[in-house]
Amino acid sequence: MKNLFNNTQIAFSLKSDTELDRAYFLFKMIANEPLVRIGTAVTNFAIKANLPVEGLIRATVFDHFCGGVNEDDCISVVDKMYAKGVSSVLDYSVEGKEEEEQFDAVLEKTLKLIDFAKEKKAIPFAVFKPSGFGRLKLYQDIGEGKKLNAAETEEWNRIVARFEKVCKTSYDNDVALLIDSEESWMQDAVDNLVEEMMQKYNKSKPIVYNTLQMYRWDRLDYLKKLHIKAKKEEFFIGMKLVRGAYMEKENERAIEKGYPTPICASKEATDENYNAAVKYMVDNIDSMSVFEGTHNESSTYFLMDLMQEKGLRTNDDRIWFGQLYGMSDNISYNLAANGYNIAKYLPFGPVKDVMPYLIRRAEENTSVAGQTSRELAMIKAERDRRKGK
């Protein structure tokens, strides 16, 4: 079992030699931190200056990490992965919008994705990001208990209505809905809103899923308190567990504002916190469902071992594993080959609008110790295997 993720033939069975070479080139570039910084700055400038770079981006980093420019574009990728047992979560990865019409556009896109998921077994979840439905500052003000003026109250009511519409549509169509997490200073408002949706729509099973960033030391306590509330009010918990995506920003803000950082003291503490949440959820699997979003092999084995100890089937529909498209194929495809539920987040959207997402992917791969070197080692092993070395 402990060598399950070393099978590169299964991991890269969908990649041609050319695609494998491109992946090797990309991760080699990402491994170079100064190069990532320079490349990010140059790319941002080129896009803002309307220079003709979209074709180059599309043929390299975009096609490796994204499914296409629209949902129809993604279908061929979805079908190819599903043939190997890997499901997809179509993720409209347009970020940083601030206008009401843009939030309404994301709402309509999310409703369309629910419709896609209803019709296609290969897409078991829909997803959205709270900042796609409203301004970050307003979530922050609500979470801090600030008094809103009349215009802000109307604006917040529109955000609530967007949440309500999407969650009800998911419920009506029996499509599970993942709600991504945000920075800690706006997450309280998101948590409260998602809890309301769980109370309404998770009465018979989890439909609405929140996300816990386990690099925050307070998240396990939050999960336990939510569980007490769920038992009392008789609703199910759906939760995606991730380590987190805003660590540097969180620490910098804590220093600037003079409050204790919400981030765990060390990588080891984060890992312990993450695994403790996984164990808590599996121990209470009759009242909750878990989507383990991780590229960490140890945490993946940890959940697999827990399932075995509890006598749970590999395809128990209350337990899903997830990774990002373009990363950790050695985990995703080997899990699928062994009968586990696995879904890749498949980002899509116009090249220009998805660039903030792609830049974050590059920066995270650069900063996460071992991630890029692991990807490179796996790709190199498969290239060598194909050459008969």
CSV table of C-alpha atoms in Angstrom, one decimal:
chain,number,residue,atom,x,y,z
A,1,MET,CA,0.0,0.0,0.0
A,2,LYS,CA,2.8,2.5,1.0
A,3,ASN,CA,4.2,2.4,-2.6
A,4,LEU,CA,0.9,2.9,-4.3
A,5,PHE,CA,1.7,6.4,-5.6
A,6,ASN,CA,5.0,5.4,-7.2
A,7,ASN,CA,3.3,3.8,-10.3
A,8,THR,CA,4.1,6.4,-12.9
A,9,GLN,CA,2.7,4.3,-15.8
A,10,ILE,CA,-0.8,4.6,-14.3
A,11,ALA,CA,-0.2,8.2,-13.1
A,12,PHE,CA,0.7,9.5,-16.6
A,13,SER,CA,-1.3,7.1,-18.8
A,14,LEU,CA,-3.3,10.0,-20.4
A,15,LYS,CA,-0.2,12.1,-21.2
A,16,SER,CA,1.5,11.8,-24.5
A,17,ASP,CA,5.3,12.1,-24.7
A,18,THR,CA,5.0,15.7,-25.8
A,19,GLU,CA,2.6,16.5,-22.9
A,20,LEU,CA,5.0,14.8,-20.5
A,21,ASP,CA,7.9,16.9,-21.8
A,22,ARG,CA,5.9,20.1,-21.5
A,23,ALA,CA,5.0,19.2,-17.9
A,24,TYR,CA,8.7,18.6,-17.1
A,25,PHE,CA,9.6,22.0,-18.6
A,26,LEU,CA,6.9,23.8,-16.7
A,27,PHE,CA,7.8,22.3,-13.3
A,28,LYS,CA,11.5,23.0,-14.0
A,29,MET,CA,10.6,26.6,-14.5
A,30,ILE,CA,8.4,26.7,-11.4
A,31,ALA,CA,11.2,25.3,-9.3
A,32,ASN,CA,13.2,28.5,-10.0
A,33,GLU,CA,11.8,31.1,-7.6
A,34,PRO,CA,13.4,34.2,-9.1
A,35,LEU,CA,12.2,33.0,-12.5
A,36,VAL,CA,8.6,32.7,-11.2
A,37,ARG,CA,8.8,36.2,-9.9
A,38,ILE,CA,10.1,37.6,-13.1
A,39,GLY,CA,7.8,35.6,-15.3
A,40,THR,CA,4.8,36.7,-13.2
A,41,ALA,CA,5.7,40.4,-13.5
A,42,VAL,CA,6.3,40.1,-17.3
A,43,THR,CA,3.1,38.1,-17.9
A,44,ASN,CA,1.0,40.6,-15.9
A,45,PHE,CA,2.6,43.5,-17.8
A,46,ALA,CA,2.0,41.8,-21.2
A,47,ILE,CA,-1.6,41.1,-20.5
A,48,LYS,CA,-2.3,44.6,-19.2
A,49,ALA,CA,-0.6,46.1,-22.2
A,50,ASN,CA,-2.7,43.8,-24.5
A,51,LEU,CA,0.4,42.2,-26.0
A,52,PRO,CA,-0.3,39.1,-28.1
A,53,VAL,CA,0.8,36.5,-25.4
A,54,GLU,CA,-2.4,34.6,-24.9
A,55,GLY,CA,-1.5,32.0,-27.5
A,56,LEU,CA,1.8,31.2,-25.8
A,57,ILE,CA,0.1,31.1,-22.3
A,58,ARG,CA,-2.6,28.9,-23.7
A,59,ALA,CA,-0.2,26.4,-25.2
A,60,THR,CA,1.9,26.1,-22.1
A,61,VAL,CA,0.9,26.8,-18.5
A,62,PHE,CA,-2.9,27.3,-19.2
A,63,ASP,CA,-3.4,23.9,-21.0
A,64,HIS,CA,-1.4,22.1,-18.3
A,65,PHE,CA,-3.4,23.6,-15.3
A,66,CYS,CA,-6.8,24.4,-16.9
A,67,GLY,CA,-9.5,22.5,-18.8
A,68,GLY,CA,-10.4,25.2,-21.3
A,69,VAL,CA,-11.8,28.7,-21.7
A,70,ASN,CA,-15.4,27.6,-21.1
A,71,GLU,CA,-17.3,24.6,-19.8
A,72,ASP,CA,-17.9,23.0,-23.2
A,73,ASP,CA,-14.1,23.2,-23.8
A,74,CYS,CA,-13.6,21.1,-20.7
A,75,ILE,CA,-15.8,18.1,-21.7
A,76,SER,CA,-13.1,16.3,-23.7
A,77,VAL,CA,-10.8,16.5,-20.6
A,78,VAL,CA,-13.6,15.4,-18.3
A,79,ASP,CA,-14.4,12.4,-20.4
A,80,LYS,CA,-10.7,11.4,-20.8
A,81,MET,CA,-10.1,11.5,-17.1
A,82,TYR,CA,-13.4,9.7,-16.3
A,83,ALA,CA,-12.4,6.8,-18.5
A,84,LYS,CA,-9.6,6.3,-16.0
A,85,GLY,CA,-12.0,6.6,-13.0
A,86,VAL,CA,-11.1,10.2,-12.2
A,87,SER,CA,-14.1,12.6,-11.8
A,88,SER,CA,-14.0,16.3,-12.3
A,89,VAL,CA,-15.1,19.5,-10.4
A,90,LEU,CA,-15.5,22.3,-13.0
A,91,ASP,CA,-14.0,25.4,-11.3
A,92,TYR,CA,-14.8,28.7,-12.9
A,93,SER,CA,-11.5,30.3,-11.8
A,94,VAL,CA,-12.1,34.0,-12.6
A,95,GLU,CA,-10.9,36.0,-9.6
A,96,GLY,CA,-10.7,39.6,-8.2
A,97,LYS,CA,-14.0,41.0,-9.5
A,98,GLU,CA,-15.8,43.8,-7.6
A,99,GLU,CA,-18.9,44.7,-9.6
A,100,GLU,CA,-22.5,43.5,-9.1
A,101,GLU,CA,-22.9,42.5,-12.7
A,102,GLN,CA,-19.8,40.4,-12.4
A,103,PHE,CA,-21.1,38.7,-9.3
A,104,ASP,CA,-24.4,38.0,-11.1
A,105,ALA,CA,-22.4,36.5,-14.0
A,106,VAL,CA,-20.6,34.1,-11.7
A,107,LEU,CA,-23.9,33.1,-10.2
A,108,GLU,CA,-25.3,32.3,-13.6
A,109,LYS,CA,-22.1,30.4,-14.5
A,110,THR,CA,-22.4,28.4,-11.2
A,111,LEU,CA,-26.0,27.5,-11.9
A,112,LYS,CA,-25.0,26.3,-15.3
A,113,LEU,CA,-22.3,24.1,-13.7
A,114,ILE,CA,-24.9,22.6,-11.4
A,115,ASP,CA,-26.9,21.7,-14.5
A,116,PHE,CA,-23.8,20.2,-16.1
A,117,ALA,CA,-23.1,18.1,-13.0
A,118,LYS,CA,-26.7,16.9,-12.9
A,119,GLU,CA,-26.4,15.6,-16.5
A,120,LYS,CA,-22.9,14.1,-16.2
A,121,LYS,CA,-21.9,11.4,-13.8
A,122,ALA,CA,-18.3,12.3,-14.3
A,123,ILE,CA,-18.9,15.7,-12.5
A,124,PRO,CA,-20.1,14.8,-9.0
A,125,PHE,CA,-19.7,18.3,-7.4
A,126,ALA,CA,-20.3,21.9,-8.4
A,127,VAL,CA,-18.2,24.6,-6.7
A,128,PHE,CA,-18.0,28.3,-6.2
A,129,LYS,CA,-15.9,30.8,-4.2
A,130,PRO,CA,-17.6,33.3,-1.9
A,131,SER,CA,-15.6,36.2,-3.3
A,132,GLY,CA,-17.2,35.4,-6.7
A,133,PHE,CA,-20.6,36.3,-5.2
A,134,GLY,CA,-19.7,39.6,-3.4
A,135,ARG,CA,-17.1,42.1,-2.3
A,136,LEU,CA,-14.4,40.8,0.1
A,137,LYS,CA,-14.7,44.0,2.2
A,138,LEU,CA,-18.4,43.4,2.8
A,139,TYR,CA,-17.8,39.9,4.1
A,140,GLN,CA,-15.1,41.3,6.4
A,141,ASP,CA,-17.5,44.0,7.7
A,142,ILE,CA,-20.2,41.5,8.4
A,143,GLY,CA,-17.8,39.1,10.2
A,144,GLU,CA,-16.5,42.0,12.4
A,145,GLY,CA,-20.1,43.0,13.3
A,146,LYS,CA,-19.9,46.4,11.7
A,147,LYS,CA,-23.1,48.3,11.2
A,148,LEU,CA,-24.0,48.5,7.6
A,149,ASN,CA,-25.7,51.5,5.9
A,150,ALA,CA,-28.8,50.9,3.8
A,151,ALA,CA,-26.9,50.4,0.5
A,152,GLU,CA,-24.5,47.9,2.1
A,153,THR,CA,-27.4,46.1,3.7
A,154,GLU,CA,-29.0,45.7,0.2
A,155,GLU,CA,-25.7,44.6,-1.2
A,156,TRP,CA,-25.4,41.9,1.5
A,157,ASN,CA,-28.9,40.7,0.9
A,158,ARG,CA,-28.0,40.2,-2.7
A,159,ILE,CA,-25.0,38.0,-1.6
A,160,VAL,CA,-27.3,36.0,0.7
A,161,ALA,CA,-29.8,35.6,-2.2
A,162,ARG,CA,-27.0,34.3,-4.5
A,163,PHE,CA,-26.0,31.7,-1.9
A,164,GLU,CA,-29.6,30.7,-1.4
A,165,LYS,CA,-30.3,30.3,-5.1
A,166,VAL,CA,-27.2,28.2,-5.7
A,167,CYS,CA,-27.7,26.0,-2.6
A,168,LYS,CA,-31.4,25.5,-3.4
A,169,THR,CA,-30.7,24.6,-7.0
A,170,SER,CA,-28.0,22.1,-5.9
A,171,TYR,CA,-30.6,20.6,-3.5
A,172,ASP,CA,-33.3,20.4,-6.1
A,173,ASN,CA,-31.0,18.7,-8.5
A,174,ASP,CA,-29.3,16.5,-6.0
A,175,VAL,CA,-25.8,17.8,-6.8
A,176,ALA,CA,-23.3,18.2,-4.0
A,177,LEU,CA,-21.9,21.8,-3.7
A,178,LEU,CA,-18.4,22.7,-2.6
A,179,ILE,CA,-18.0,26.3,-1.2
A,180,ASP,CA,-14.3,27.3,-1.2
A,181,SER,CA,-12.7,29.2,1.7
A,182,GLU,CA,-11.3,32.7,1.9
A,183,GLU,CA,-8.9,34.7,4.1
A,184,SER,CA,-9.6,34.5,7.8
A,185,TRP,CA,-10.9,38.1,8.1
A,186,MET,CA,-13.8,37.4,5.9
A,187,GLN,CA,-14.3,33.7,6.6
A,188,ASP,CA,-16.5,34.2,9.7
A,189,ALA,CA,-19.3,35.7,7.6
A,190,VAL,CA,-18.9,32.9,5.1
A,191,ASP,CA,-19.1,30.2,7.8
A,192,ASN,CA,-22.2,31.7,9.3
A,193,LEU,CA,-23.9,31.9,5.8
A,194,VAL,CA,-22.9,28.3,4.9
A,195,GLU,CA,-24.1,27.0,8.2
A,196,GLU,CA,-27.5,28.5,7.4
A,197,MET,CA,-27.5,26.7,4.1
A,198,MET,CA,-26.5,23.4,5.7
A,199,GLN,CA,-29.3,23.7,8.2
A,200,LYS,CA,-31.8,24.2,5.3
A,201,TYR,CA,-30.4,21.8,2.7
A,202,ASN,CA,-28.5,19.1,4.6
A,203,LYS,CA,-31.4,17.6,6.4
A,204,SER,CA,-31.2,14.1,4.8
A,205,LYS,CA,-27.6,14.1,3.6
A,206,PRO,CA,-24.8,16.5,2.9
A,207,ILE,CA,-25.5,18.7,-0.2
A,208,VAL,CA,-23.7,21.9,0.9
A,209,TYR,CA,-20.0,21.6,1.8
A,210,ASN,CA,-17.9,24.3,3.5
A,211,THR,CA,-14.1,24.3,3.4
A,212,LEU,CA,-11.7,24.3,6.4
A,213,GLN,CA,-8.2,25.6,5.9
A,214,MET,CA,-6.3,23.4,8.5
A,215,TYR,CA,-3.2,25.6,8.6
A,216,ARG,CA,-5.5,27.6,10.9
A,217,TRP,CA,-5.1,26.3,14.5
A,218,ASP,CA,-8.7,27.2,15.3
A,219,ARG,CA,-10.4,25.1,12.6
A,220,LEU,CA,-10.7,21.8,14.4
A,221,ASP,CA,-12.4,23.5,17.3
A,222,TYR,CA,-14.8,25.1,14.8
A,223,LEU,CA,-15.6,21.7,13.3
A,224,LYS,CA,-16.3,20.2,16.7
A,225,LYS,CA,-18.6,23.0,17.7
A,226,LEU,CA,-20.4,22.8,14.3
A,227,HIS,CA,-20.9,19.1,14.9
A,228,ILE,CA,-22.6,19.8,18.3
A,229,LYS,CA,-24.9,22.2,16.5
A,230,ALA,CA,-25.6,19.8,13.7
A,231,LYS,CA,-26.5,17.0,16.1
A,232,LYS,CA,-28.8,19.4,18.1
A,233,GLU,CA,-30.5,20.8,15.0
A,234,GLU,CA,-30.4,17.5,13.0
A,235,PHE,CA,-28.5,18.3,9.8
A,236,PHE,CA,-25.5,16.7,8.1
A,237,ILE,CA,-22.1,18.3,7.7
A,238,GLY,CA,-20.3,18.4,4.4
A,239,MET,CA,-16.7,19.6,4.6
A,240,LYS,CA,-13.7,19.9,2.3
A,241,LEU,CA,-10.4,19.8,4.2
A,242,VAL,CA,-7.4,21.6,2.8
A,243,ARG,CA,-4.2,22.9,4.3
A,244,GLY,CA,-4.7,26.4,3.0
A,245,ALA,CA,-3.7,29.0,0.4
A,246,TYR,CA,-3.1,32.4,2.1
A,247,MET,CA,-0.4,31.7,4.6
A,248,GLU,CA,2.0,34.6,3.8
A,249,LYS,CA,-0.9,37.1,3.5
A,250,GLU,CA,-2.3,35.9,6.9
A,251,ASN,CA,1.0,36.2,8.7
A,252,GLU,CA,1.8,39.6,7.2
A,253,ARG,CA,-1.6,41.0,8.2
A,254,ALA,CA,-1.4,39.6,11.7
A,255,ILE,CA,1.9,41.4,12.2
A,256,GLU,CA,0.6,44.6,10.6
A,257,LYS,CA,-2.6,44.7,12.7
A,258,GLY,CA,-0.9,43.4,15.9
A,259,TYR,CA,-3.0,40.3,16.6
A,260,PRO,CA,-1.9,36.6,17.0
A,261,THR,CA,-1.5,34.9,13.7
A,262,PRO,CA,-4.3,32.3,13.0
A,263,ILE,CA,-1.7,30.1,11.3
A,264,CYS,CA,-0.2,27.0,13.0
A,265,ALA,CA,3.3,27.5,14.4
A,266,SER,CA,4.9,25.0,12.0
A,267,LYS,CA,4.4,22.7,9.1
A,268,GLU,CA,4.3,19.8,11.5
A,269,ALA,CA,1.6,21.4,13.5
A,270,THR,CA,-0.4,22.0,10.4
A,271,ASP,CA,0.0,18.3,9.4
A,272,GLU,CA,-1.1,17.2,12.8
A,273,ASN,CA,-4.1,19.6,12.7
A,274,TYR,CA,-5.1,18.4,9.2
A,275,ASN,CA,-4.9,14.7,10.1
A,276,ALA,CA,-6.8,15.3,13.4
A,277,ALA,CA,-9.7,16.8,11.4
A,278,VAL,CA,-9.6,13.9,8.9
A,279,LYS,CA,-9.8,11.4,11.9
A,280,TYR,CA,-12.6,13.3,13.6
A,281,MET,CA,-14.7,13.3,10.4
A,282,VAL,CA,-14.1,9.6,9.7
A,283,ASP,CA,-14.9,8.8,13.4
A,284,ASN,CA,-18.2,10.6,12.8
A,285,ILE,CA,-18.8,9.5,9.2
A,286,ASP,CA,-22.5,8.6,9.9
A,287,SER,CA,-23.3,12.3,10.3
A,288,MET,CA,-20.8,14.0,7.9
A,289,SER,CA,-19.1,13.6,4.6
A,290,VAL,CA,-15.5,14.6,3.8
A,291,PHE,CA,-13.7,15.8,0.7
A,292,GLU,CA,-10.0,15.5,1.4
A,293,GLY,CA,-8.3,18.1,-0.8
A,294,THR,CA,-4.6,17.4,-0.5
A,295,HIS,CA,-1.5,16.8,-2.5
A,296,ASN,CA,0.1,15.3,0.6
A,297,GLU,CA,0.8,11.6,0.2
A,298,SER,CA,1.0,11.0,4.0
A,299,SER,CA,-2.4,12.5,4.6
A,300,THR,CA,-3.8,10.5,1.7
A,301,TYR,CA,-2.4,7.2,3.1
A,302,PHE,CA,-3.7,8.3,6.6
A,303,LEU,CA,-7.3,8.5,5.3
A,304,MET,CA,-7.0,5.3,3.4
A,305,ASP,CA,-5.8,3.5,6.5
A,306,LEU,CA,-8.6,5.0,8.6
A,307,MET,CA,-11.1,3.7,6.0
A,308,GLN,CA,-9.6,0.3,6.2
A,309,GLU,CA,-9.6,0.3,10.0
A,310,LYS,CA,-13.3,1.3,10.0
A,311,GLY,CA,-14.2,-1.4,7.4
A,312,LEU,CA,-15.4,1.3,4.9
A,313,ARG,CA,-15.5,0.5,1.2
A,314,THR,CA,-13.0,2.3,-1.0
A,315,ASN,CA,-15.9,3.8,-2.9
A,316,ASP,CA,-17.9,4.9,0.1
A,317,ASP,CA,-19.8,7.9,-1.2
A,318,ARG,CA,-19.2,9.9,2.0
A,319,ILE,CA,-15.5,10.1,1.4
A,320,TRP,CA,-13.8,11.8,-1.6
A,321,PHE,CA,-10.2,12.6,-2.4
A,322,GLY,CA,-9.3,15.6,-4.5
A,323,GLN,CA,-6.4,17.2,-6.2
A,324,LEU,CA,-5.9,20.0,-8.7
A,325,TYR,CA,-5.7,19.3,-12.4
A,326,GLY,CA,-2.1,19.3,-13.6
A,327,MET,CA,-0.7,18.3,-10.2
A,328,SER,CA,-0.2,15.1,-8.2
A,329,ASP,CA,-1.4,12.7,-11.0
A,330,ASN,CA,0.5,10.0,-9.2
A,331,ILE,CA,-2.0,10.3,-6.3
A,332,SER,CA,-5.2,10.8,-8.4
A,333,TYR,CA,-4.9,8.1,-11.0
A,334,ASN,CA,-3.5,5.5,-8.6
A,335,LEU,CA,-6.3,6.1,-6.2
A,336,ALA,CA,-8.8,5.7,-9.0
A,337,ALA,CA,-7.2,2.5,-10.2
A,338,ASN,CA,-7.7,1.1,-6.7
A,339,GLY,CA,-11.4,2.0,-6.5
A,340,TYR,CA,-11.4,5.2,-4.4
A,341,ASN,CA,-13.6,8.2,-5.1
A,342,ILE,CA,-11.4,10.9,-6.6
A,343,ALA,CA,-12.2,14.2,-8.3
A,344,LYS,CA,-9.8,16.7,-9.9
A,345,TYR,CA,-10.5,20.4,-9.6
A,346,LEU,CA,-10.6,21.4,-13.3
A,347,PRO,CA,-10.2,25.2,-13.6
A,348,PHE,CA,-11.5,27.0,-16.6
A,349,GLY,CA,-12.2,30.5,-17.9
A,350,PRO,CA,-10.9,33.1,-20.4
A,351,VAL,CA,-7.1,33.0,-20.4
A,352,LYS,CA,-6.7,36.7,-19.3
A,353,ASP,CA,-9.2,36.2,-16.4
A,354,VAL,CA,-7.7,33.0,-15.2
A,355,MET,CA,-4.1,34.4,-15.0
A,356,PRO,CA,-4.4,35.3,-11.2
A,357,TYR,CA,-5.3,31.7,-10.5
A,358,LEU,CA,-2.3,30.4,-12.6
A,359,ILE,CA,0.1,32.8,-11.0
A,360,ARG,CA,-1.0,31.6,-7.6
A,361,ARG,CA,-0.5,28.0,-8.7
A,362,ALA,CA,3.1,28.8,-9.7
A,363,GLU,CA,3.8,30.7,-6.5
A,364,GLU,CA,2.4,28.0,-4.3
A,365,ASN,CA,4.4,25.3,-6.1
A,366,THR,CA,7.5,27.4,-5.6
A,367,SER,CA,6.8,27.9,-1.9
A,368,VAL,CA,5.6,24.4,-0.9
A,369,ALA,CA,8.7,22.4,0.1
A,370,GLY,CA,9.0,19.3,-1.9
A,371,GLN,CA,5.9,19.7,-4.1
A,372,THR,CA,7.7,20.7,-7.3
A,373,SER,CA,10.7,18.3,-6.8
A,374,ARG,CA,8.2,15.5,-6.3
A,375,GLU,CA,6.4,16.3,-9.5
A,376,LEU,CA,9.7,16.5,-11.4
A,377,ALA,CA,10.9,13.2,-10.0
A,378,MET,CA,7.7,11.4,-11.0
A,379,ILE,CA,7.7,12.9,-14.5
A,380,LYS,CA,11.4,12.0,-14.9
A,381,ALA,CA,10.7,8.4,-13.8
A,382,GLU,CA,8.0,8.0,-16.3
A,383,ARG,CA,10.1,9.5,-19.1
A,384,ASP,CA,12.8,7.0,-18.2
A,385,ARG,CA,10.4,4.1,-18.1
A,386,ARG,CA,9.1,5.0,-21.6
A,387,LYS,CA,12.6,5.1,-22.9
A,388,GLY,CA,13.3,1.7,-21.4
A,389,LYS,CA,15.9,2.9,-18.9
